[in-house]
Short mmCIF file of C-alpha atoms in Angstrom, two decimals:
data_model
loop_
_atom_site.label_atom_id
_atom_site.label_comp_id
_atom_site.label_asym_id
_atom_site.label_seq_id
_atom_site.Cartn_x
_atom_site.Cartn_y
_atom_site.Cartn_z
CA MET A 1 48.64 -56.03 20.69
CA GLN A 2 49.09 -53.90 23.78
CA THR A 3 47.78 -50.36 23.58
CA LEU A 4 49.92 -47.67 25.15
CA SER A 5 48.47 -44.74 27.06
CA LEU A 6 50.16 -41.40 27.65
CA PRO A 7 52.15 -41.57 30.92
CA ARG A 8 50.05 -40.04 33.69
CA THR A 9 52.75 -37.63 34.79
CA LEU A 10 52.99 -36.09 31.35
CA ILE A 11 49.32 -35.17 31.16
CA SER A 12 49.54 -31.41 31.40
CA ALA A 13 48.35 -28.46 29.41
CA ALA A 14 51.49 -28.53 27.29
CA VAL A 15 51.34 -32.23 26.55
CA ALA A 16 47.58 -32.50 26.24
CA SER A 17 47.68 -29.86 23.53
CA ALA A 18 49.98 -32.11 21.55
CA PHE A 19 47.09 -34.51 20.96
CA ALA A 20 46.06 -32.13 18.19
CA PHE A 21 49.09 -33.52 16.33
CA SER A 22 47.34 -34.94 13.28
CA ALA A 23 48.32 -37.64 10.82
CA VAL A 24 48.72 -34.93 8.22
CA ALA A 25 51.17 -33.01 10.42
CA ALA A 26 53.04 -36.21 11.24
CA GLN A 27 53.34 -37.11 7.58
CA ALA A 28 54.74 -33.64 6.91
CA ASP A 29 57.69 -34.54 9.15
CA LEU A 30 58.86 -37.15 6.65
CA SER A 31 61.84 -35.90 4.62
CA SER A 32 61.03 -34.95 1.04
CA ARG A 33 63.52 -37.65 0.03
CA TYR A 34 60.80 -40.21 0.78
CA GLN A 35 57.22 -40.95 -0.24
CA ASP A 36 54.34 -42.14 1.97
CA ALA A 37 51.53 -42.98 -0.42
CA ASP A 38 49.70 -45.25 2.05
CA GLY A 39 49.74 -42.72 4.91
CA ASP A 40 51.35 -45.00 7.52
CA LEU A 41 53.89 -42.25 8.40
CA ILE A 42 56.94 -44.21 7.20
CA ALA A 43 58.82 -44.15 3.89
CA ASP A 44 57.53 -46.38 1.12
CA ALA A 45 59.90 -48.63 -0.79
CA PRO A 46 60.98 -46.83 -4.00
CA GLY A 47 58.57 -47.28 -6.87
CA ASP A 48 61.45 -47.64 -9.31
CA GLU A 49 63.00 -51.12 -9.03
CA SER A 50 66.37 -49.73 -10.11
CA GLU A 51 66.52 -47.95 -6.72
CA TRP A 52 66.12 -51.17 -4.72
CA VAL A 53 69.18 -52.35 -2.78
CA ASP A 54 70.15 -56.03 -2.52
CA PRO A 55 73.57 -56.05 -0.78
CA ASP A 56 75.84 -59.08 -0.51
CA THR A 57 76.46 -58.18 3.15
CA LEU A 58 73.73 -56.94 5.48
CA VAL A 59 74.90 -54.48 8.13
CA PHE A 60 73.11 -54.65 11.50
CA ALA A 61 73.43 -52.17 14.38
CA TYR A 62 71.98 -52.25 17.87
CA THR A 63 71.32 -48.99 19.70
CA PRO A 64 74.49 -47.52 21.31
CA VAL A 65 75.56 -49.03 24.62
CA GLU A 66 78.47 -48.49 26.97
CA ASP A 67 80.33 -51.61 25.74
CA PRO A 68 79.37 -52.48 22.13
CA ALA A 69 81.63 -55.57 22.19
CA VAL A 70 79.33 -57.20 24.75
CA TYR A 71 76.39 -56.85 22.40
CA ALA A 72 78.30 -58.18 19.40
CA ASP A 73 78.38 -61.48 21.31
CA VAL A 74 74.77 -61.14 22.48
CA TRP A 75 73.52 -60.74 18.91
CA SER A 76 75.87 -63.27 17.25
CA ASP A 77 73.47 -66.24 17.24
CA PHE A 78 70.59 -64.13 15.93
CA LEU A 79 72.79 -62.73 13.17
CA ASP A 80 73.79 -66.28 12.21
CA HIS A 81 70.08 -67.06 11.93
CA LEU A 82 69.51 -63.94 9.85
CA SER A 83 72.36 -64.96 7.56
CA GLU A 84 70.96 -68.45 7.13
CA GLU A 85 67.46 -67.18 6.34
CA THR A 86 68.57 -64.53 3.86
CA GLY A 87 71.59 -66.24 2.33
CA LYS A 88 73.59 -63.07 3.04
CA ASP A 89 76.66 -62.37 5.10
CA VAL A 90 75.66 -60.27 8.13
CA GLN A 91 77.99 -57.80 9.84
CA PHE A 92 77.49 -56.34 13.33
CA PHE A 93 78.19 -52.59 13.32
CA PRO A 94 79.13 -51.40 16.85
CA VAL A 95 77.87 -47.80 16.82
CA GLN A 96 79.30 -45.43 19.41
CA SER A 97 76.52 -42.84 19.44
CA ASN A 98 72.92 -42.24 18.40
CA ALA A 99 74.12 -39.66 15.89
CA ALA A 100 76.47 -42.17 14.25
CA GLN A 101 73.70 -44.74 13.95
CA GLN A 102 71.26 -42.18 12.50
CA GLU A 103 73.82 -41.00 9.94
CA ALA A 104 74.67 -44.57 8.91
CA MET A 105 70.99 -45.27 8.17
CA ARG A 106 70.51 -42.00 6.31
CA ALA A 107 73.66 -42.56 4.23
CA GLY A 108 72.66 -46.08 3.23
CA ARG A 109 75.45 -47.84 5.15
CA LEU A 110 73.04 -49.54 7.56
CA HIS A 111 70.39 -52.05 6.46
CA VAL A 112 68.88 -53.56 9.63
CA ALA A 113 68.84 -51.85 13.01
CA GLY A 114 67.43 -51.46 16.47
CA PHE A 115 66.88 -47.78 17.30
CA ASN A 116 66.20 -46.52 20.80
CA THR A 117 62.68 -45.35 21.56
CA GLY A 118 63.22 -41.62 21.16
CA GLY A 119 65.51 -42.09 18.16
CA VAL A 120 62.90 -43.95 16.13
CA PRO A 121 61.06 -40.83 14.87
CA VAL A 122 64.37 -39.29 13.75
CA ALA A 123 65.35 -42.50 11.95
CA VAL A 124 61.90 -42.74 10.34
CA ASN A 125 61.69 -39.14 9.18
CA CYS A 126 65.31 -38.47 8.29
CA GLY A 127 66.69 -41.89 7.44
CA GLY A 128 63.83 -43.79 5.84
CA PHE A 129 63.76 -46.34 8.68
CA ARG A 130 60.85 -48.80 8.52
CA PRO A 131 60.26 -50.27 12.02
CA PHE A 132 58.35 -53.55 12.21
CA ALA A 133 59.28 -55.38 15.43
CA MET A 134 59.91 -54.95 19.13
CA MET A 135 60.96 -57.29 21.92
CA ALA A 136 58.23 -58.48 24.27
CA ALA A 137 57.62 -60.90 27.11
CA GLU A 138 56.06 -64.31 26.52
CA ASP A 139 52.61 -62.86 27.25
CA ASP A 140 53.17 -60.14 24.56
CA SER A 141 53.53 -57.37 27.14
CA PHE A 142 56.32 -54.95 26.38
CA GLY A 143 58.03 -51.73 27.28
CA TYR A 144 60.13 -50.06 29.95
CA GLU A 145 59.89 -47.16 32.35
CA MET A 146 61.84 -43.94 32.60
CA GLU A 147 63.45 -43.59 35.99
CA ILE A 148 65.29 -40.73 37.64
CA ILE A 149 68.04 -42.10 39.85
CA THR A 150 70.59 -40.71 42.30
CA TYR A 151 73.30 -42.15 44.53
CA PRO A 152 72.77 -42.85 48.23
CA GLY A 153 73.58 -39.84 50.36
CA SER A 154 73.24 -37.31 47.52
CA GLY A 155 70.60 -35.37 49.42
CA ILE A 156 68.18 -35.79 46.51
CA GLU A 157 65.13 -37.63 47.81
CA SER A 158 62.44 -36.38 45.44
CA VAL A 159 62.05 -34.74 42.02
CA GLU A 160 61.64 -31.36 43.72
CA ASP A 161 65.12 -31.75 45.21
CA LEU A 162 66.63 -31.56 41.70
CA GLU A 163 66.29 -27.77 41.79
CA GLY A 164 69.77 -26.29 41.87
CA ARG A 165 71.36 -29.71 41.40
CA GLN A 166 72.68 -31.66 38.39
CA LEU A 167 70.73 -34.10 36.19
CA ALA A 168 72.37 -36.16 33.47
CA PHE A 169 70.54 -36.92 30.23
CA THR A 170 71.75 -39.44 27.62
CA SER A 171 71.23 -37.71 24.26
CA GLU A 172 68.70 -35.27 22.81
CA THR A 173 67.09 -37.99 20.66
CA SER A 174 66.43 -40.29 23.62
CA ASN A 175 62.88 -40.61 24.92
CA SER A 176 63.56 -41.73 28.48
CA GLY A 177 67.02 -40.19 28.53
CA PHE A 178 65.87 -36.68 27.57
CA ARG A 179 62.46 -35.94 26.04
CA ALA A 180 60.13 -37.57 28.58
CA PRO A 181 61.97 -36.27 31.67
CA SER A 182 62.25 -32.80 30.10
CA ALA A 183 58.48 -32.68 29.53
CA LEU A 184 57.83 -34.10 33.00
CA LEU A 185 60.09 -31.69 34.84
CA ARG A 186 58.79 -28.68 32.92
CA SER A 187 55.06 -29.45 33.03
CA GLU A 188 54.65 -31.11 36.41
CA TYR A 189 57.39 -29.53 38.52
CA GLY A 190 58.13 -26.21 36.82
CA LEU A 191 61.80 -27.12 36.42
CA GLU A 192 63.52 -25.97 33.23
CA ALA A 193 66.82 -27.50 32.13
CA ASP A 194 69.87 -25.24 32.53
CA GLU A 195 67.74 -22.71 34.38
CA ASP A 196 66.49 -24.57 37.43
CA PHE A 197 68.97 -27.45 37.33
CA GLU A 198 72.32 -28.18 35.72
CA THR A 199 72.49 -30.67 32.84
CA ALA A 200 75.04 -33.06 31.41
CA PHE A 201 74.86 -35.53 28.51
CA SER A 202 76.41 -38.96 29.05
CA GLY A 203 75.86 -40.49 25.59
CA SER A 204 74.10 -43.67 26.76
CA HIS A 205 71.95 -45.11 29.54
CA ASP A 206 74.83 -47.34 30.67
CA ASN A 207 77.06 -44.28 31.04
CA SER A 208 74.37 -42.45 33.00
CA VAL A 209 73.91 -45.33 35.45
CA LEU A 210 77.66 -45.72 35.95
CA GLY A 211 78.05 -41.94 36.25
CA VAL A 212 75.54 -41.83 39.10
CA VAL A 213 76.98 -44.89 40.83
CA ASN A 214 80.47 -43.35 40.67
CA GLU A 215 79.06 -39.96 41.77
CA ASP A 216 80.13 -38.24 38.57
CA TYR A 217 76.47 -37.17 38.17
CA GLU A 218 74.18 -36.22 41.03
CA ALA A 219 71.16 -37.71 39.26
CA ALA A 220 70.25 -39.15 35.85
CA ALA A 221 67.21 -40.00 33.74
CA ILE A 222 67.48 -43.58 32.46
CA ALA A 223 65.60 -46.50 30.91
CA ASN A 224 65.14 -49.03 33.71
CA SER A 225 65.41 -51.96 31.28
CA VAL A 226 69.07 -51.03 30.74
CA ALA A 227 69.67 -50.77 34.49
CA ARG A 228 68.10 -54.20 35.08
CA ARG A 229 70.44 -55.78 32.53
CA MET A 230 73.43 -54.07 34.15
CA LEU A 231 72.35 -55.44 37.53
CA ALA A 232 72.00 -58.94 36.08
CA ARG A 233 75.54 -58.76 34.64
CA ASP A 234 76.90 -57.47 37.99
CA VAL A 235 78.07 -54.26 36.34
CA VAL A 236 76.31 -52.48 39.21
CA GLN A 237 74.84 -53.80 42.46
CA GLU A 238 71.53 -53.38 44.28
CA GLY A 239 71.84 -50.33 46.51
CA ASP A 240 74.39 -48.58 44.29
CA TYR A 241 71.69 -46.10 43.29
CA GLU A 242 68.23 -44.99 44.41
CA VAL A 243 65.14 -44.35 42.29
CA ILE A 244 63.26 -41.12 42.98
CA TYR A 245 60.81 -41.33 40.07
CA THR A 246 59.32 -44.03 37.80
CA SER A 247 57.10 -43.28 34.79
CA ASP A 248 54.41 -45.38 33.19
CA THR A 249 55.43 -47.75 30.39
CA PHE A 250 56.92 -46.73 27.03
CA PRO A 251 57.61 -48.87 23.95
CA THR A 252 61.17 -50.15 23.79
CA THR A 253 63.77 -50.41 21.00
CA ALA A 254 62.22 -50.76 17.53
CA TYR A 255 63.79 -53.08 14.97
CA GLY A 256 63.43 -52.34 11.31
CA LEU A 257 64.90 -51.87 7.86
CA ALA A 258 66.20 -49.35 5.41
CA HIS A 259 63.30 -48.34 3.17
CA ASN A 260 65.08 -49.11 -0.11
CA LEU A 261 65.89 -52.79 0.43
CA ASP A 262 64.56 -55.12 -2.25
CA PRO A 263 60.99 -55.85 -0.99
CA GLU A 264 61.53 -59.61 -1.22
CA LEU A 265 64.68 -59.33 0.90
CA ALA A 266 62.89 -57.03 3.33
CA GLU A 267 60.12 -59.59 3.80
CA THR A 268 62.66 -62.38 4.37
CA ILE A 269 64.42 -60.28 7.03
CA GLN A 270 61.15 -59.62 8.83
CA ASP A 271 60.27 -63.31 8.75
CA ALA A 272 63.69 -64.10 10.24
CA PHE A 273 62.94 -61.93 13.28
CA PHE A 274 59.65 -63.66 13.96
CA SER A 275 60.93 -67.19 13.32
CA TYR A 276 63.96 -66.85 15.62
CA ASP A 277 64.03 -69.34 18.50
CA TRP A 278 65.35 -67.53 21.59
CA GLU A 279 65.71 -70.62 23.79
CA GLY A 280 69.23 -71.17 25.07
CA THR A 281 70.72 -68.18 23.20
CA ALA A 282 72.82 -65.25 24.38
CA LEU A 283 69.93 -63.00 23.32
CA GLU A 284 67.63 -64.82 25.74
CA GLU A 285 70.21 -64.67 28.53
CA GLU A 286 70.73 -60.92 28.11
CA PHE A 287 67.21 -59.68 27.48
CA SER A 288 65.30 -62.02 29.77
CA ASN A 289 66.78 -59.87 32.54
CA SER A 290 64.45 -57.08 31.41
CA GLY A 291 61.54 -59.43 30.64
CA GLU A 292 61.87 -59.95 26.86
CA ALA A 293 61.50 -63.37 25.27
CA GLN A 294 60.39 -62.84 21.66
CA PHE A 295 59.94 -60.38 18.80
CA ILE A 296 56.42 -59.12 18.14
CA PRO A 297 55.09 -57.03 15.22
CA ILE A 298 54.53 -53.30 15.76
CA THR A 299 53.64 -50.25 13.70
CA TYR A 300 55.17 -46.81 13.98
CA GLU A 301 51.78 -45.15 13.48
CA GLU A 302 50.18 -46.87 16.49
CA ASN A 303 52.95 -47.84 18.90
CA TRP A 304 54.96 -44.62 18.64
CA GLU A 305 52.00 -42.23 18.98
CA VAL A 306 52.88 -41.46 22.62
CA ILE A 307 56.51 -40.79 21.67
CA ARG A 308 55.50 -38.44 18.85
CA THR A 309 53.21 -36.63 21.31
CA ILE A 310 56.05 -36.12 23.80
CA ALA A 311 58.35 -34.93 21.01
CA ASP A 312 55.70 -32.48 19.82
CA ALA A 313 55.23 -31.18 23.39
CA ASN A 314 58.99 -30.53 23.45
CA GLY A 315 58.81 -28.62 20.18
CA VAL A 316 60.80 -31.24 18.24
CA THR A 317 60.88 -30.82 14.47
CA TYR A 318 62.62 -32.86 11.78
CA ASP A 319 64.40 -30.49 9.42
CA CYS A 320 66.53 -33.12 7.71
CA ASP A 321 66.29 -32.38 3.98
#
């Protein structure tokens, strides 16, 4: 499995100090509602079988996008496969925001989900999310880059030019849409949000891209995997925006389960992800545009270490009890 390194541009005194973030401290972030007896930083399944959930209908949600209806179609074949493998009805839940998706998991209304990179620690610590898979290319490589984009003729040609201008983020739980660029701008360029540049929050990467293209935002921090898919669908065109910064690679959306599903059902769901044949499906058509062709196994402890480090450098805490 690919090993991720800390993006070079985030190696600063502030971020380097975050490497002292120990497993003990990370485990302390887990809500007291959950137990982590094996120390893997995620909630264990309840020890009491009476607390296990075995719903007639599984609810699945993909991370918020500008047009959820598009992704209901993209995921339909996979959800049919999931239904066949589990013997359950499966419902696509079109979430409108990261907050709505997080709350649905925490409240027990969401059973299977794909959370955006920066939202995974919140879902793990506050919602009992158990991530186990991620999309990858055929050669098992994976991930995406954070980019800062602007529109042609904006007068912004470099990161330094953001001073006194406007930068759109997506949401405060997003890695590439908020946390990574915040750490980058602060540590490498001395630029503090709402002091040295104006901020806005678009709600999603799609909205940020469209906002820049339509000149509603002067610049935006985005996940380039989302932009590539928008280009492939002709939602935007080459030349509609310019890239002034590209980071190293981050892990992408994590797929996982509610912690309290019946363990046998949970295992069947995981097997369904890894047995799914992408060839000729809408999932392949959509995600091949950003290089993905399969699901591969991941662990939160290993693959999200860089994301936890960035969050720690930004002073993020999880007070969700």
